[in-house]
Coordinates of C-alpha atoms in Angstrom, one line a residue:
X1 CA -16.5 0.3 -12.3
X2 CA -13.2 -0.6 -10.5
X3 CA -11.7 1.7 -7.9
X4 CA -8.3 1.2 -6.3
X5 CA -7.6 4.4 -3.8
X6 CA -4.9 5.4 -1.5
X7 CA -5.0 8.5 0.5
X8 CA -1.7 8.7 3.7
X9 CA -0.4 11.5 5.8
X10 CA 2.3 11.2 7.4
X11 CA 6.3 11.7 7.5
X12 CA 9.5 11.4 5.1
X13 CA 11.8 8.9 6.7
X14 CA 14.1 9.0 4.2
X15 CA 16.8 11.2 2.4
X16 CA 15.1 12.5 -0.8
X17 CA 17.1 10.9 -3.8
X18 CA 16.1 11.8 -7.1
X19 CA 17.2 9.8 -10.1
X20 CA 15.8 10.0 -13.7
X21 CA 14.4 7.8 -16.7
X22 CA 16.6 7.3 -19.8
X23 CA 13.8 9.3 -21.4
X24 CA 14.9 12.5 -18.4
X25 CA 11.6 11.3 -16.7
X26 CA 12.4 12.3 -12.9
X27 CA 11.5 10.0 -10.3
X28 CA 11.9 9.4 -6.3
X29 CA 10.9 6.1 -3.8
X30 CA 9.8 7.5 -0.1
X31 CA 9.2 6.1 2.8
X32 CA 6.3 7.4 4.3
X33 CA 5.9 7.1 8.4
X34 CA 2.8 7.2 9.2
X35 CA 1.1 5.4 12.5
X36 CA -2.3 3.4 12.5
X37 CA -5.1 2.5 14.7
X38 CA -6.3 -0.9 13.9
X39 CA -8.3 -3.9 15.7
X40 CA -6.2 -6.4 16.3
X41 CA -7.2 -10.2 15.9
X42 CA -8.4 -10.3 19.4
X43 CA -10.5 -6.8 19.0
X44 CA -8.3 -4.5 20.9
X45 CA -7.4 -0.9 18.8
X46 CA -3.8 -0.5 18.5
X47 CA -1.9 2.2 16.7
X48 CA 1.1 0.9 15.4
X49 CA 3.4 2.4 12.8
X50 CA 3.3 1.9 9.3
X51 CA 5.7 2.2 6.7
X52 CA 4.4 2.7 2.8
X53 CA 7.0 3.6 0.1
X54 CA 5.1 6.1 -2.4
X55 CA 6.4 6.8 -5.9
X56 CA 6.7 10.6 -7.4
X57 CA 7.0 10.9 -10.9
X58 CA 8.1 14.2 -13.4
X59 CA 6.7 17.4 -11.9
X60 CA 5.5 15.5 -8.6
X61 CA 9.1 14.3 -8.5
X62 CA 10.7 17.7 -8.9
X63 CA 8.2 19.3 -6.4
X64 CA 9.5 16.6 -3.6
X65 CA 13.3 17.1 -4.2
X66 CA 13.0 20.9 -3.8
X67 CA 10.7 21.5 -1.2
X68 CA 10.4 18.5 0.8
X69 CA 13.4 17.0 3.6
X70 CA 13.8 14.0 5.7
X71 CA 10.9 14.1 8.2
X72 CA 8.5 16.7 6.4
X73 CA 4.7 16.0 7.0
X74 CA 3.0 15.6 3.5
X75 CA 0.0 14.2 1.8
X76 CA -0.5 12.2 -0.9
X77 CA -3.2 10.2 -2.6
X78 CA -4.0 8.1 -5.4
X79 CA -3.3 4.2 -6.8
X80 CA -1.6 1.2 -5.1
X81 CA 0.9 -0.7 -7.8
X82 CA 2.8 -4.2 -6.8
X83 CA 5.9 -5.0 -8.9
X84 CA 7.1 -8.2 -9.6
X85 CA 10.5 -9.6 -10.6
X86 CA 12.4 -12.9 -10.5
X87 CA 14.8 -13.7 -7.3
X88 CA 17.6 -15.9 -7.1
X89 CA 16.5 -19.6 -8.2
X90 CA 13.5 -18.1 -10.1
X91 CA 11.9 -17.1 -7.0
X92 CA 8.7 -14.8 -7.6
X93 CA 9.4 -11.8 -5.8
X94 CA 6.9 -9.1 -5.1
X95 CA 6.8 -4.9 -4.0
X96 CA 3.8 -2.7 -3.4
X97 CA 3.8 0.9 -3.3
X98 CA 1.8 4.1 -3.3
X99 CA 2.1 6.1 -7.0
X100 CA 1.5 9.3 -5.9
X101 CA -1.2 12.2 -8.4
X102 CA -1.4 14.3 -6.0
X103 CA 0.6 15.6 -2.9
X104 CA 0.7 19.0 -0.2
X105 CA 3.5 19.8 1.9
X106 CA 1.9 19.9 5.3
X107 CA 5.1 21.5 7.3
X108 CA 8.0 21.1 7.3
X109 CA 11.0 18.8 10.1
X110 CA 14.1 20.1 10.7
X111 CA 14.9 17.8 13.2
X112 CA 17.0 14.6 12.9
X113 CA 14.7 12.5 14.7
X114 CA 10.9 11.1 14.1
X115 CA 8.4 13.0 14.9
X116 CA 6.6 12.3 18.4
X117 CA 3.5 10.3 18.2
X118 CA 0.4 12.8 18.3
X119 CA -3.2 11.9 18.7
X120 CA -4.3 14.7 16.1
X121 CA -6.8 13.3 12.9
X122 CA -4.8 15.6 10.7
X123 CA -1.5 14.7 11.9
X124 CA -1.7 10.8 10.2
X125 CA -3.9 9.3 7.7
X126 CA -3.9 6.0 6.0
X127 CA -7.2 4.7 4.0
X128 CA -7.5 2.3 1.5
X129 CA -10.8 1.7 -1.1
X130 CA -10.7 -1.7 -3.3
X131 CA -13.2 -2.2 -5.9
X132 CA -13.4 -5.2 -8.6
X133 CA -13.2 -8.9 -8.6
X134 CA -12.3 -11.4 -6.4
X135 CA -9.3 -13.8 -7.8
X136 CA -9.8 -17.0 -6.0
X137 CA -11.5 -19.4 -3.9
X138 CA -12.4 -18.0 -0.7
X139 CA -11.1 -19.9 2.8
X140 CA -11.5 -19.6 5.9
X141 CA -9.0 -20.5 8.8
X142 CA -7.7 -20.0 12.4
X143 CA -4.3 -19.1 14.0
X144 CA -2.7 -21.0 17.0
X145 CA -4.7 -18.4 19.2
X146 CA -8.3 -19.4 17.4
X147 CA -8.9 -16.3 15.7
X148 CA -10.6 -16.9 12.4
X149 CA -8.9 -14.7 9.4
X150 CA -9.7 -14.6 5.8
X151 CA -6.8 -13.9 3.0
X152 CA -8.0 -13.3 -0.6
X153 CA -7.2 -11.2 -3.8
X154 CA -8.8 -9.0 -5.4
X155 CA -7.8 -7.5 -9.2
X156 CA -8.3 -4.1 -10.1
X157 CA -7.5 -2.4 -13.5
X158 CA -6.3 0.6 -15.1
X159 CA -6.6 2.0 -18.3
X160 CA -4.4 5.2 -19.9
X161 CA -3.6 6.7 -23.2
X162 CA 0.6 6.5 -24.1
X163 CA 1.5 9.9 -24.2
X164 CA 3.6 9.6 -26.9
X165 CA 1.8 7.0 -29.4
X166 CA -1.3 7.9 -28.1
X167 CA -2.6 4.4 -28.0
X168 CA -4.7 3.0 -25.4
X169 CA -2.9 0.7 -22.6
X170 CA -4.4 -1.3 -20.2
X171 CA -2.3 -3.7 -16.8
X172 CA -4.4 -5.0 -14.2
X173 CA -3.2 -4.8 -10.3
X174 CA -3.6 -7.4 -7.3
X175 CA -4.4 -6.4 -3.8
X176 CA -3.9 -8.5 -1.0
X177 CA -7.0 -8.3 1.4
X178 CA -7.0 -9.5 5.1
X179 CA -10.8 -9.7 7.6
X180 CA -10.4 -10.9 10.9
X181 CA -12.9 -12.6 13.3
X182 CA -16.8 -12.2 12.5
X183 CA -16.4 -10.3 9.4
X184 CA -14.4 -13.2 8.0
X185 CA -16.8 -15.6 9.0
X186 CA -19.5 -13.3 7.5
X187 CA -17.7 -12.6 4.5
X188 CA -16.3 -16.5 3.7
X189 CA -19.6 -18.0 4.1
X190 CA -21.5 -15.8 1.3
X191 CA -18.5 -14.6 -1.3
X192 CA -17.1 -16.8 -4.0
X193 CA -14.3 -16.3 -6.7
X194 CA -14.9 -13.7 -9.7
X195 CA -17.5 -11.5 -7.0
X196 CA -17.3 -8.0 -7.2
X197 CA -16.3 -6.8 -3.4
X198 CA -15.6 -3.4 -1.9
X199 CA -12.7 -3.5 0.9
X200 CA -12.1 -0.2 2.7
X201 CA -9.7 0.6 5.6
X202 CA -5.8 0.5 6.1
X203 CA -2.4 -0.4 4.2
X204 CA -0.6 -1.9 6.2
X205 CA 3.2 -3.4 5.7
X206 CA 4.6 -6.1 7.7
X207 CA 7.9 -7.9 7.9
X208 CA 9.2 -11.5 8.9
X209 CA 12.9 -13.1 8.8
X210 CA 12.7 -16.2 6.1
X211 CA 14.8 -19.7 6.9
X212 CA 17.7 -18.2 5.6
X213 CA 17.2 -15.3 7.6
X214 CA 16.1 -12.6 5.0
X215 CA 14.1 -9.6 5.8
X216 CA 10.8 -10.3 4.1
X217 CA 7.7 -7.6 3.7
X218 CA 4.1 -7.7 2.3
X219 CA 1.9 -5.2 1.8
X220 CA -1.7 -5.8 2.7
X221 CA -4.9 -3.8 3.0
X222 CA -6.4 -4.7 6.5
X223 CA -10.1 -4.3 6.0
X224 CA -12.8 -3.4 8.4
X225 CA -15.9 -2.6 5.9
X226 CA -16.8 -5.1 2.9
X227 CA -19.1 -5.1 0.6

């Protein structure tokens, strides 16, 4: 058994722009707004906003472009996928995103601006579930402020028939896991590389200026429940 499961609600912050497939596949990229309580490294809950780009394909796609606008609450749920590509001077590159089975329009934002901030459960949503195998060593370390975190890997796969040869096809996804504090110290001192672990909680994406001063994101599921 493997599991990798997204489920957000939140808003469109972005124009809807629909483009298509050489094979007339639609498809639309969206950024979803969506804001998040989480523990922060020295145990304080802070909702902060979080910004997820989720992938509609063919009917899903089509569904978006006519009913959906900039700022519409919707839901959507299913798989986390990470692209890769090479960058300038062969440098690995790296993009995760939310493809999207299934999706409600939740209402509808004719406004030009965000939405205000409400403390309603069914006004934002953002969980995460991780099943399968750990894909390296486990370590342990602090930041400047002597907080202990724990970054690791963990693989999932996915299996699906072609729809047109009908032929079985199998890639395997990465998922980049973060524990803070006493879970990390918990977790570190008892898993190894190759474990199976369970990981459940947010998605969160965070950005930092490089050297050269590029706008760099990652996309990381911050856990608070391992197994």
């Amino acid at each position: 058994m493997n599991l990798n499961q997204t489920k957000l609600i939140g808003h469109i912050a972005n124009d809807i722009q629909i483009r298509e497939t050489p094979s007339w596949i639609k498809v639309t990229d969206v950024t979803i707004f969506s804001k998040s309580s989480v523990k922060t490294a020295s145990w304080e809950i802070k909702q902060i906003p979080s910004y997820t780009t989720v992938t509609f394909w063919g009917n899903l796609a089509d569904i978006v472009e006519k009913y959906t606008s900039k700022w519409s609450q919707i839901f959507v749920s299913w798989r986390l996928e990470t692209d890769s590509w090479e960058w300038e001077n062969w440098v690995k590159r790296y993009k995760t995103r939310v493809v999207a089975e299934d999706m409600d329009l939740l209402s509808r934002q004719d406004s030009e601006s965000a939405p205000a901030w409400h403390d309603s459960v069914t006004e934002w949503l953002n969980e995460a579930q991780v099943l399968w195998n750990i894909t390296k060593d486990i370590e342990l370390k602090e930041t400047q402020s002597w907080y202990k975190v724990v970054s690791f890997s963990v693989a999932t796969n996915r299996k699906w028939k072609n729809s047109k040869t009908w032929e079985m096809q199998e890639n395997a996804q990465f998922h980049n896991i973060v524990l803070w504090n006493q879970l990390a110290e918990d977790f570190a001192a008892i898993a190894k590389k190759w474990q199976k672990v369970y990981v459940s909680w947010k998605v969160i994406t965070r950005s930092w200026d490089s050297p050269d001063w590029e706008k760099r994101y990652t996309t990381e599921v911050v856990a608070d429940s391992v197994r």
